[in-house]
């Protein structure tokens, strides 16, 4: 069972990418984006709240599509001084179902197959619960300080009504 939380609105800065599902399966596009943001781009953001947290939002356009908008981001105190190659995000207060997943592999090995399995589990829970999806996005959160090469904890925040 997920934990149900209300997360207050927050500000973030990140770099948006369009990830085509087929490219991700073949070329690990999301993994490359994740590593580039963590290792290089996050250091360009000056007013971050949490330096040891990797977070990303995956937005699915309405209807059947073969892509998603994937934006790794850092929560910030304000939206001033956004690097020119990044965007500012304002995420409103939501009620979320939070699913915590434990993996016995590194972040570099985290794959589309893992995410598909997670989404299957979340779908099953949604179908059994009285909750409905409130918006078409998922927030992925990794506390990097708790991560090591053979162990990974990821929290997935699903907005619900």
Tab-separated table of N, CA and C in Angstrom:
chain	number	residue	atom	x	y	z
A	1	UNK	N	0.831	-1.195	0.000
A	1	UNK	CA	0.000	0.000	0.000
A	1	UNK	C	0.869	1.249	0.000
A	2	UNK	N	0.478	2.227	-0.780
A	2	UNK	CA	1.245	3.468	-0.782
A	2	UNK	C	0.927	4.309	0.453
A	3	UNK	N	1.798	5.256	0.704
A	3	UNK	CA	1.544	6.254	1.730
A	3	UNK	C	0.799	7.396	1.030
A	4	UNK	N	-0.234	7.949	1.676
A	4	UNK	CA	-0.976	9.072	1.119
A	4	UNK	C	-0.485	10.337	1.809
A	5	UNK	N	-0.051	11.319	1.023
A	5	UNK	CA	0.474	12.566	1.574
A	5	UNK	C	-0.116	13.753	0.819
A	6	UNK	N	-0.085	14.885	1.469
A	6	UNK	CA	-0.377	16.145	0.791
A	6	UNK	C	0.926	16.916	0.759
A	7	UNK	N	1.395	17.175	-0.436
A	7	UNK	CA	2.650	17.921	-0.604
A	7	UNK	C	2.283	19.341	-1.006
A	8	UNK	N	2.729	20.316	-0.207
A	8	UNK	CA	2.438	21.717	-0.554
A	8	UNK	C	3.084	22.108	-1.882
A	9	UNK	N	2.569	23.172	-2.466
A	9	UNK	CA	3.134	23.646	-3.726
A	9	UNK	C	4.616	23.941	-3.556
A	10	UNK	N	5.345	23.834	-4.661
A	10	UNK	CA	6.781	24.093	-4.604
A	10	UNK	C	7.269	24.601	-5.954
A	11	UNK	N	8.442	25.200	-5.916
A	11	UNK	CA	9.092	25.727	-7.111
A	11	UNK	C	10.281	24.841	-7.461
A	12	UNK	N	10.577	24.753	-8.746
A	12	UNK	CA	11.695	23.919	-9.180
A	12	UNK	C	12.299	24.485	-10.456
A	13	UNK	N	13.532	24.115	-10.704
A	13	UNK	CA	14.216	24.463	-11.946
A	13	UNK	C	14.781	23.165	-12.521
A	14	UNK	N	14.574	22.975	-13.818
A	14	UNK	CA	15.068	21.761	-14.444
A	14	UNK	C	15.192	21.908	-15.943
A	15	UNK	N	15.568	20.827	-16.565
A	15	UNK	CA	15.726	20.815	-18.023
A	15	UNK	C	14.744	19.816	-18.609
A	16	UNK	N	13.842	20.334	-19.460
A	16	UNK	CA	12.803	19.487	-20.052
A	16	UNK	C	13.325	18.761	-21.288
A	17	UNK	N	12.923	17.499	-21.406
A	17	UNK	CA	13.278	16.667	-22.557
A	17	UNK	C	12.023	15.960	-23.038
A	18	UNK	N	11.980	15.662	-24.312
A	18	UNK	CA	10.934	14.790	-24.844
A	18	UNK	C	11.586	13.435	-25.065
A	19	UNK	N	11.040	12.436	-24.399
A	19	UNK	CA	11.581	11.078	-24.492
A	19	UNK	C	10.565	10.220	-25.252
A	20	UNK	N	10.984	9.713	-26.385
A	20	UNK	CA	10.141	8.782	-27.144
A	20	UNK	C	10.361	7.395	-26.556
A	21	UNK	N	9.263	6.707	-26.274
A	21	UNK	CA	9.363	5.425	-25.578
A	21	UNK	C	10.245	4.432	-26.318
A	22	UNK	N	10.133	4.379	-27.631
A	22	UNK	CA	10.948	3.434	-28.381
A	22	UNK	C	12.434	3.768	-28.244
A	23	UNK	N	12.765	5.061	-28.271
A	23	UNK	CA	14.166	5.459	-28.083
A	23	UNK	C	14.648	5.085	-26.695
A	24	UNK	N	13.773	5.204	-25.714
A	24	UNK	CA	14.198	4.880	-24.364
A	24	UNK	C	14.474	3.390	-24.231
A	25	UNK	N	13.647	2.579	-24.845
A	25	UNK	CA	13.865	1.133	-24.803
A	25	UNK	C	15.187	0.785	-25.487
A	26	UNK	N	15.443	1.397	-26.633
A	26	UNK	CA	16.636	1.056	-27.408
A	26	UNK	C	17.911	1.738	-26.933
A	27	UNK	N	17.794	2.971	-26.453
A	27	UNK	CA	18.997	3.763	-26.207
A	27	UNK	C	19.103	4.308	-24.780
A	28	UNK	N	18.194	3.925	-23.896
A	28	UNK	CA	18.234	4.398	-22.513
A	28	UNK	C	18.261	5.922	-22.420
A	29	UNK	N	17.388	6.577	-23.172
A	29	UNK	CA	17.386	8.040	-23.238
A	29	UNK	C	17.152	8.668	-21.874
A	30	UNK	N	16.171	8.173	-21.112
A	30	UNK	CA	15.886	8.767	-19.799
A	30	UNK	C	17.070	8.599	-18.859
A	31	UNK	N	17.736	7.472	-18.922
A	31	UNK	CA	18.907	7.232	-18.069
A	31	UNK	C	20.011	8.244	-18.377
A	32	UNK	N	20.250	8.506	-19.658
A	32	UNK	CA	21.269	9.470	-20.056
A	32	UNK	C	20.908	10.876	-19.565
A	33	UNK	N	19.642	11.228	-19.696
A	33	UNK	CA	19.167	12.534	-19.223
A	33	UNK	C	19.353	12.639	-17.709
A	34	UNK	N	18.981	11.593	-16.997
A	34	UNK	CA	19.101	11.563	-15.534
A	34	UNK	C	20.553	11.784	-15.099
A	35	UNK	N	21.463	11.046	-15.708
A	35	UNK	CA	22.871	11.149	-15.324
A	35	UNK	C	23.481	12.496	-15.709
A	36	UNK	N	23.113	13.009	-16.881
A	36	UNK	CA	23.631	14.320	-17.286
A	36	UNK	C	23.156	15.404	-16.318
A	37	UNK	N	21.879	15.342	-15.928
A	37	UNK	CA	21.367	16.361	-15.011
A	37	UNK	C	22.074	16.264	-13.665
A	38	UNK	N	22.179	15.052	-13.151
A	38	UNK	CA	22.773	14.894	-11.818
A	38	UNK	C	24.257	15.260	-11.803
A	39	UNK	N	24.984	14.808	-12.792
A	39	UNK	CA	26.434	15.006	-12.786
A	39	UNK	C	26.883	16.385	-13.273
A	40	UNK	N	26.078	17.051	-14.123
A	40	UNK	CA	26.528	18.302	-14.732
A	40	UNK	C	25.565	19.465	-14.491
A	41	UNK	N	24.324	19.308	-14.938
A	41	UNK	CA	23.418	20.453	-15.013
A	41	UNK	C	22.941	20.984	-13.661
A	42	UNK	N	22.735	20.138	-12.692
A	42	UNK	CA	22.213	20.612	-11.397
A	42	UNK	C	23.147	21.620	-10.738
A	43	UNK	N	24.425	21.555	-11.050
A	43	UNK	CA	25.402	22.466	-10.451
A	43	UNK	C	25.246	23.899	-10.969
A	44	UNK	N	24.472	24.074	-12.041
A	44	UNK	CA	24.222	25.411	-12.587
A	44	UNK	C	23.092	26.135	-11.851
A	45	UNK	N	22.364	25.414	-10.989
A	45	UNK	CA	21.214	25.988	-10.282
A	45	UNK	C	21.693	26.510	-8.930
A	46	UNK	N	21.516	27.814	-8.722
A	46	UNK	CA	22.131	28.475	-7.566
A	46	UNK	C	21.361	28.395	-6.255
A	47	UNK	N	20.066	28.298	-6.272
A	47	UNK	CA	19.308	28.413	-5.026
A	47	UNK	C	18.530	27.146	-4.678
A	48	UNK	N	19.196	25.997	-4.768
A	48	UNK	CA	18.526	24.720	-4.509
A	48	UNK	C	18.246	24.522	-3.025
A	49	UNK	N	17.137	23.843	-2.754
A	49	UNK	CA	16.756	23.529	-1.371
A	49	UNK	C	17.413	22.250	-0.883
A	50	UNK	N	17.469	21.255	-1.742
A	50	UNK	CA	17.927	19.927	-1.340
A	50	UNK	C	19.030	19.464	-2.296
A	51	UNK	N	20.264	19.507	-1.860
A	51	UNK	CA	21.382	19.170	-2.743
A	51	UNK	C	21.556	17.677	-2.985
A	52	UNK	N	21.006	16.840	-2.113
A	52	UNK	CA	21.214	15.394	-2.238
A	52	UNK	C	19.981	14.656	-2.756
A	53	UNK	N	19.093	15.382	-3.428
A	53	UNK	CA	17.862	14.760	-3.916
A	53	UNK	C	17.767	14.917	-5.424
A	54	UNK	N	17.667	13.781	-6.123
A	54	UNK	CA	17.386	13.799	-7.557
A	54	UNK	C	15.878	13.668	-7.702
A	55	UNK	N	15.280	14.585	-8.454
A	55	UNK	CA	13.839	14.542	-8.670
A	55	UNK	C	13.564	14.805	-10.143
A	56	UNK	N	12.534	14.172	-10.646
A	56	UNK	CA	12.134	14.407	-12.031
A	56	UNK	C	10.622	14.303	-12.116
A	57	UNK	N	10.067	14.999	-13.085
A	57	UNK	CA	8.637	14.891	-13.346
A	57	UNK	C	8.473	14.344	-14.759
A	58	UNK	N	7.643	13.336	-14.872
A	58	UNK	CA	7.311	12.761	-16.174
A	58	UNK	C	5.859	13.113	-16.458
A	59	UNK	N	5.642	13.878	-17.515
A	59	UNK	CA	4.285	14.288	-17.897
A	59	UNK	C	3.896	13.539	-19.156
A	60	UNK	N	2.721	12.956	-19.097
A	60	UNK	CA	2.198	12.238	-20.252
A	60	UNK	C	1.130	13.099	-20.904
A	61	UNK	N	1.287	13.418	-22.188
A	61	UNK	CA	0.232	14.183	-22.867
A	61	UNK	C	-1.065	13.376	-22.875
A	62	UNK	N	-2.194	14.075	-22.901
A	62	UNK	CA	-3.476	13.371	-22.941
A	62	UNK	C	-3.590	12.580	-24.241
A	63	UNK	N	-4.284	11.470	-24.172
A	63	UNK	CA	-4.441	10.617	-25.339
A	63	UNK	C	-3.280	9.645	-25.456
A	64	UNK	N	-3.357	8.806	-26.446
A	64	UNK	CA	-2.296	7.827	-26.663
A	64	UNK	C	-1.138	8.488	-27.406
A	65	UNK	N	0.019	8.458	-26.811
A	65	UNK	CA	1.197	9.038	-27.448
A	65	UNK	C	2.348	8.057	-27.323
A	66	UNK	N	3.394	8.322	-28.056
A	66	UNK	CA	4.579	7.475	-27.984
A	66	UNK	C	5.730	8.216	-27.308
A	67	UNK	N	5.397	9.255	-26.519
A	67	UNK	CA	6.441	10.024	-25.865
A	67	UNK	C	5.945	10.592	-24.539
A	68	UNK	N	6.894	11.116	-23.776
A	68	UNK	CA	6.570	11.825	-22.542
A	68	UNK	C	7.514	13.015	-22.423
A	69	UNK	N	7.098	13.993	-21.639
A	69	UNK	CA	7.976	15.105	-21.267
A	69	UNK	C	8.651	14.683	-19.964
A	70	UNK	N	9.955	14.648	-19.954
A	70	UNK	CA	10.702	14.207	-18.776
A	70	UNK	C	11.613	15.349	-18.359
A	71	UNK	N	11.410	15.853	-17.129
A	71	UNK	CA	12.155	17.015	-16.653
A	71	UNK	C	12.811	16.719	-15.317
A	72	UNK	N	14.103	16.429	-15.315
A	72	UNK	CA	14.815	16.352	-14.038
A	72	UNK	C	14.875	17.763	-13.455
A	73	UNK	N	14.698	17.884	-12.122
A	73	UNK	CA	14.687	19.208	-11.530
A	73	UNK	C	15.229	19.197	-10.114
A	74	UNK	N	15.497	20.388	-9.630
A	74	UNK	CA	15.890	20.624	-8.246
A	74	UNK	C	14.875	21.601	-7.667
A	75	UNK	N	14.365	21.306	-6.469
A	75	UNK	CA	13.487	22.265	-5.798
A	75	UNK	C	14.313	23.483	-5.411
A	76	UNK	N	13.712	24.669	-5.585
A	76	UNK	CA	14.416	25.924	-5.325
A	76	UNK	C	13.572	26.835	-4.433
A	77	UNK	N	14.234	27.858	-3.894
A	77	UNK	CA	13.557	28.833	-3.049
A	77	UNK	C	12.765	29.846	-3.868
A	78	UNK	N	13.237	30.154	-5.085
A	78	UNK	CA	12.531	31.093	-5.957
A	78	UNK	C	12.917	30.795	-7.404
A	79	UNK	N	12.213	31.447	-8.317
A	79	UNK	CA	12.461	31.203	-9.739
A	79	UNK	C	13.288	32.320	-10.372
A	80	UNK	N	14.111	32.955	-9.586
A	80	UNK	CA	15.035	33.954	-10.115
A	80	UNK	C	16.305	33.241	-10.578
A	81	UNK	N	16.973	33.824	-11.526
A	81	UNK	CA	18.273	33.320	-11.967
A	81	UNK	C	18.201	31.886	-12.515
A	82	UNK	N	17.232	31.642	-13.397
A	82	UNK	CA	17.105	30.326	-14.041
A	82	UNK	C	18.117	30.255	-15.182
A	83	UNK	N	18.953	29.208	-15.226
A	83	UNK	CA	19.890	29.072	-16.351
A	83	UNK	C	19.136	29.097	-17.681
A	84	UNK	N	19.753	29.649	-18.699
A	84	UNK	CA	19.070	29.879	-19.981
A	84	UNK	C	18.611	28.594	-20.669
A	85	UNK	N	19.241	27.467	-20.386
A	85	UNK	CA	18.845	26.207	-21.023
A	85	UNK	C	17.870	25.399	-20.169
A	86	UNK	N	17.298	26.042	-19.136
A	86	UNK	CA	16.377	25.338	-18.227
A	86	UNK	C	15.064	26.101	-18.103
A	87	UNK	N	14.114	25.473	-17.416
A	87	UNK	CA	12.803	26.081	-17.203
A	87	UNK	C	12.478	26.117	-15.718
A	88	UNK	N	11.595	27.044	-15.347
A	88	UNK	CA	11.071	27.099	-13.993
A	88	UNK	C	9.740	26.361	-13.935
A	89	UNK	N	9.504	25.672	-12.849
A	89	UNK	CA	8.264	24.923	-12.664
A	89	UNK	C	7.575	25.379	-11.383
A	90	UNK	N	6.266	25.485	-11.436
A	90	UNK	CA	5.464	25.745	-10.251
A	90	UNK	C	4.502	24.577	-10.113
A	91	UNK	N	4.746	23.719	-9.143
A	91	UNK	CA	3.921	22.531	-8.936
A	91	UNK	C	2.926	22.851	-7.818
A	92	UNK	N	1.625	22.796	-8.112
A	92	UNK	CA	0.636	23.147	-7.084
A	92	UNK	C	0.528	22.074	-6.000
A	93	UNK	N	-0.098	22.454	-4.907
A	93	UNK	CA	-0.373	21.503	-3.829
A	93	UNK	C	-1.212	20.362	-4.384
A	94	UNK	N	-0.838	19.147	-4.022
A	94	UNK	CA	-1.574	17.954	-4.463
A	94	UNK	C	-1.630	16.946	-3.333
A	95	UNK	N	-2.608	16.103	-3.426
A	95	UNK	CA	-2.647	14.879	-2.625
A	95	UNK	C	-1.997	13.810	-3.502
A	96	UNK	N	-1.049	13.047	-2.915
A	96	UNK	CA	-0.302	12.044	-3.670
A	96	UNK	C	-0.391	10.679	-3.006
A	97	UNK	N	-0.388	9.667	-3.841
A	97	UNK	CA	-0.100	8.313	-3.388
A	97	UNK	C	1.398	8.138	-3.640
A	98	UNK	N	2.146	7.798	-2.584
A	98	UNK	CA	3.602	7.676	-2.710
A	98	UNK	C	3.972	6.200	-2.616
A	99	UNK	N	4.571	5.711	-3.677
A	99	UNK	CA	5.031	4.327	-3.745
A	99	UNK	C	6.538	4.328	-3.603
A	100	UNK	N	7.051	3.558	-2.660
A	100	UNK	CA	8.501	3.452	-2.465
A	100	UNK	C	8.950	2.102	-3.009
A	101	UNK	N	9.960	2.155	-3.871
A	101	UNK	CA	10.495	0.949	-4.471
A	101	UNK	C	11.946	0.775	-4.095
A	102	UNK	N	12.310	-0.462	-3.814
A	102	UNK	CA	13.672	-0.823	-3.448
A	102	UNK	C	14.234	-1.701	-4.554
A	103	UNK	N	15.394	-1.328	-5.043
A	103	UNK	CA	16.039	-2.075	-6.117
A	103	UNK	C	17.414	-2.515	-5.655
A	104	UNK	N	17.792	-3.711	-6.043
A	104	UNK	CA	19.127	-4.204	-5.709
A	104	UNK	C	20.054	-4.018	-6.901
A	105	UNK	N	20.116	-2.793	-7.373
A	105	UNK	CA	21.039	-2.415	-8.437
A	105	UNK	C	21.281	-0.916	-8.358
A	106	UNK	N	22.188	-0.416	-9.167
A	106	UNK	CA	22.547	1.001	-9.129
A	106	UNK	C	21.584	1.825	-9.965
A	107	UNK	N	21.657	3.134	-9.795
A	107	UNK	CA	20.824	4.040	-10.593
A	107	UNK	C	21.144	3.903	-12.076
A	108	UNK	N	22.392	3.608	-12.387
A	108	UNK	CA	22.784	3.446	-13.789
A	108	UNK	C	22.092	2.245	-14.435
A	109	UNK	N	21.690	1.266	-13.638
A	109	UNK	CA	21.029	0.070	-14.163
A	109	UNK	C	19.510	0.176	-14.146
A	110	UNK	N	18.972	1.269	-13.581
A	110	UNK	CA	17.519	1.466	-13.521
A	110	UNK	C	16.992	1.629	-14.940
A	111	UNK	N	16.009	0.819	-15.319
A	111	UNK	CA	15.627	0.747	-16.729
A	111	UNK	C	14.137	0.998	-16.951
A	112	UNK	N	13.781	1.088	-18.221
A	112	UNK	CA	12.387	1.225	-18.627
A	112	UNK	C	11.587	0.007	-18.154
A	113	UNK	N	12.196	-1.147	-18.171
A	113	UNK	CA	11.523	-2.365	-17.701
A	113	UNK	C	11.108	-2.207	-16.236
A	114	UNK	N	11.999	-1.652	-15.405
A	114	UNK	CA	11.651	-1.394	-13.999
A	114	UNK	C	10.440	-0.476	-13.901
A	115	UNK	N	10.472	0.588	-14.681
A	115	UNK	CA	9.401	1.583	-14.620
A	115	UNK	C	8.079	0.987	-15.100
A	116	UNK	N	8.112	0.169	-16.143
A	116	UNK	CA	6.886	-0.493	-16.621
A	116	UNK	C	6.299	-1.380	-15.525
A	117	UNK	N	7.152	-2.133	-14.814
A	117	UNK	CA	6.675	-2.978	-13.722
A	117	UNK	C	6.044	-2.143	-12.613
A	118	UNK	N	6.668	-1.019	-12.300
A	118	UNK	CA	6.147	-0.123	-11.266
A	118	UNK	C	4.776	0.415	-11.682
A	119	UNK	N	4.672	0.883	-12.921
A	119	UNK	CA	3.402	1.441	-13.388
A	119	UNK	C	2.301	0.393	-13.405
A	120	UNK	N	2.647	-0.857	-13.697
A	120	UNK	CA	1.660	-1.951	-13.624
A	120	UNK	C	1.135	-2.094	-12.202
A	121	UNK	N	2.045	-2.083	-11.245
A	121	UNK	CA	1.664	-2.203	-9.833
A	121	UNK	C	0.781	-1.025	-9.411
A	122	UNK	N	1.155	0.175	-9.812
A	122	UNK	CA	0.375	1.367	-9.467
A	122	UNK	C	-1.011	1.288	-10.084
A	123	UNK	N	-1.095	0.858	-11.336
A	123	UNK	CA	-2.395	0.706	-12.000
A	123	UNK	C	-3.292	-0.278	-11.262
A	124	UNK	N	-2.732	-1.405	-10.844
A	124	UNK	CA	-3.511	-2.389	-10.086
A	124	UNK	C	-4.045	-1.777	-8.800
A	125	UNK	N	-3.188	-1.009	-8.099
A	125	UNK	CA	-3.626	-0.371	-6.858
A	125	UNK	C	-4.742	0.632	-7.144
A	126	UNK	N	-4.587	1.443	-8.186
A	126	UNK	CA	-5.611	2.435	-8.518
A	126	UNK	C	-6.945	1.765	-8.822
A	127	UNK	N	-6.911	0.657	-9.544
A	127	UNK	CA	-8.149	-0.051	-9.896
A	127	UNK	C	-8.853	-0.624	-8.673
A	128	UNK	N	-8.093	-1.002	-7.636
A	128	UNK	CA	-8.686	-1.561	-6.413
A	128	UNK	C	-9.089	-0.481	-5.410
A	129	UNK	N	-8.484	0.684	-5.496
A	129	UNK	CA	-8.741	1.736	-4.510
A	129	UNK	C	-9.895	2.634	-4.968
A	130	UNK	N	-10.282	3.545	-4.091
A	130	UNK	CA	-11.305	4.528	-4.443
A	130	UNK	C	-10.689	5.798	-5.016
A	131	UNK	N	-9.406	5.779	-5.267
A	131	UNK	CA	-8.711	6.972	-5.744
A	131	UNK	C	-8.681	7.011	-7.272
A	132	UNK	N	-8.596	8.219	-7.779
A	132	UNK	CA	-8.469	8.446	-9.216
A	132	UNK	C	-7.248	9.324	-9.447
A	133	UNK	N	-6.656	9.213	-10.616
A	133	UNK	CA	-5.523	10.070	-10.967
A	133	UNK	C	-6.035	11.491	-11.132
A	134	UNK	N	-5.364	12.446	-10.483
A	134	UNK	CA	-5.782	13.844	-10.528
A	134	UNK	C	-5.127	14.608	-11.675
A	135	UNK	N	-3.996	14.117	-12.153
A	135	UNK	CA	-3.264	14.816	-13.201
A	135	UNK	C	-2.353	13.801	-13.884
A	136	UNK	N	-1.933	14.104	-15.093
A	136	UNK	CA	-1.140	13.158	-15.871
A	136	UNK	C	0.358	13.401	-15.730
A	137	UNK	N	0.846	13.250	-14.508
A	137	UNK	CA	2.284	13.310	-14.291
A	137	UNK	C	2.649	12.424	-13.115
A	138	UNK	N	3.922	12.085	-13.059
A	138	UNK	CA	4.492	11.303	-11.965
A	138	UNK	C	5.768	12.011	-11.546
A	139	UNK	N	5.989	12.113	-10.244
A	139	UNK	CA	7.243	12.657	-9.749
A	139	UNK	C	8.074	11.501	-9.213
A	140	UNK	N	9.309	11.458	-9.653
A	140	UNK	CA	10.267	10.425	-9.247
A	140	UNK	C	11.292	11.100	-8.335
A	141	UNK	N	11.538	10.508	-7.153
A	141	UNK	CA	12.446	11.136	-6.186
A	141	UNK	C	13.431	10.096	-5.657
A	142	UNK	N	14.726	10.466	-5.707
A	142	UNK	CA	15.790	9.602	-5.206
A	142	UNK	C	16.625	10.404	-4.221
A	143	UNK	N	16.728	9.923	-2.999
A	143	UNK	CA	17.631	10.534	-2.018
A	143	UNK	C	19.014	9.966	-2.279
A	144	UNK	N	19.849	10.737	-2.917
A	144	UNK	CA	21.149	10.244	-3.367
A	144	UNK	C	22.049	9.887	-2.188
A	145	UNK	N	21.912	10.577	-1.068
A	145	UNK	CA	22.749	10.267	0.093
A	145	UNK	C	22.482	8.860	0.625
A	146	UNK	N	21.296	8.308	0.347
A	146	UNK	CA	20.937	6.974	0.815
A	146	UNK	C	21.242	5.888	-0.215
A	147	UNK	N	21.781	6.282	-1.340
A	147	UNK	CA	21.978	5.364	-2.446
A	147	UNK	C	23.428	4.880	-2.493
A	148	UNK	N	23.605	3.604	-2.821
A	148	UNK	CA	24.954	3.106	-3.099
A	148	UNK	C	24.881	2.200	-4.326
A	149	UNK	N	26.008	1.702	-4.766
A	149	UNK	CA	26.066	0.988	-6.042
A	149	UNK	C	25.157	-0.223	-6.173
A	150	UNK	N	24.830	-0.875	-5.080
A	150	UNK	CA	24.018	-2.077	-5.195
A	150	UNK	C	22.631	-1.935	-4.608
A	151	UNK	N	22.237	-0.720	-4.254
A	151	UNK	CA	20.952	-0.529	-3.594
A	151	UNK	C	20.392	0.832	-3.983
A	152	UNK	N	19.112	0.873	-4.314
A	152	UNK	CA	18.481	2.103	-4.767
A	152	UNK	C	17.053	2.170	-4.247
A	153	UNK	N	16.687	3.291	-3.627
A	153	UNK	CA	15.310	3.548	-3.202
A	153	UNK	C	14.764	4.692	-4.037
A	154	UNK	N	13.609	4.471	-4.639
A	154	UNK	CA	12.953	5.520	-5.425
A	154	UNK	C	11.525	5.660	-4.917
A	155	UNK	N	11.102	6.904	-4.757
A	155	UNK	CA	9.710	7.179	-4.424
A	155	UNK	C	9.034	7.755	-5.660
A	156	UNK	N	7.839	7.252	-5.951
A	156	UNK	CA	7.026	7.748	-7.053
A	156	UNK	C	5.791	8.400	-6.458
A	157	UNK	N	5.581	9.665	-6.797
A	157	UNK	CA	4.437	10.445	-6.331
A	157	UNK	C	3.411	10.505	-7.451
A	158	UNK	N	2.219	9.966	-7.176
A	158	UNK	CA	1.132	9.953	-8.150
A	158	UNK	C	0.045	10.877	-7.625
A	159	UNK	N	-0.302	11.963	-8.349
A	159	UNK	CA	-1.363	12.853	-7.870
A	159	UNK	C	-2.719	12.152	-7.944
A	160	UNK	N	-3.434	12.179	-6.831
A	160	UNK	CA	-4.739	11.497	-6.780
A	160	UNK	C	-5.822	12.441	-6.243
A	161	UNK	N	-7.076	12.048	-6.453
A	161	UNK	CA	-8.207	12.809	-5.901
A	161	UNK	C	-8.786	12.068	-4.731
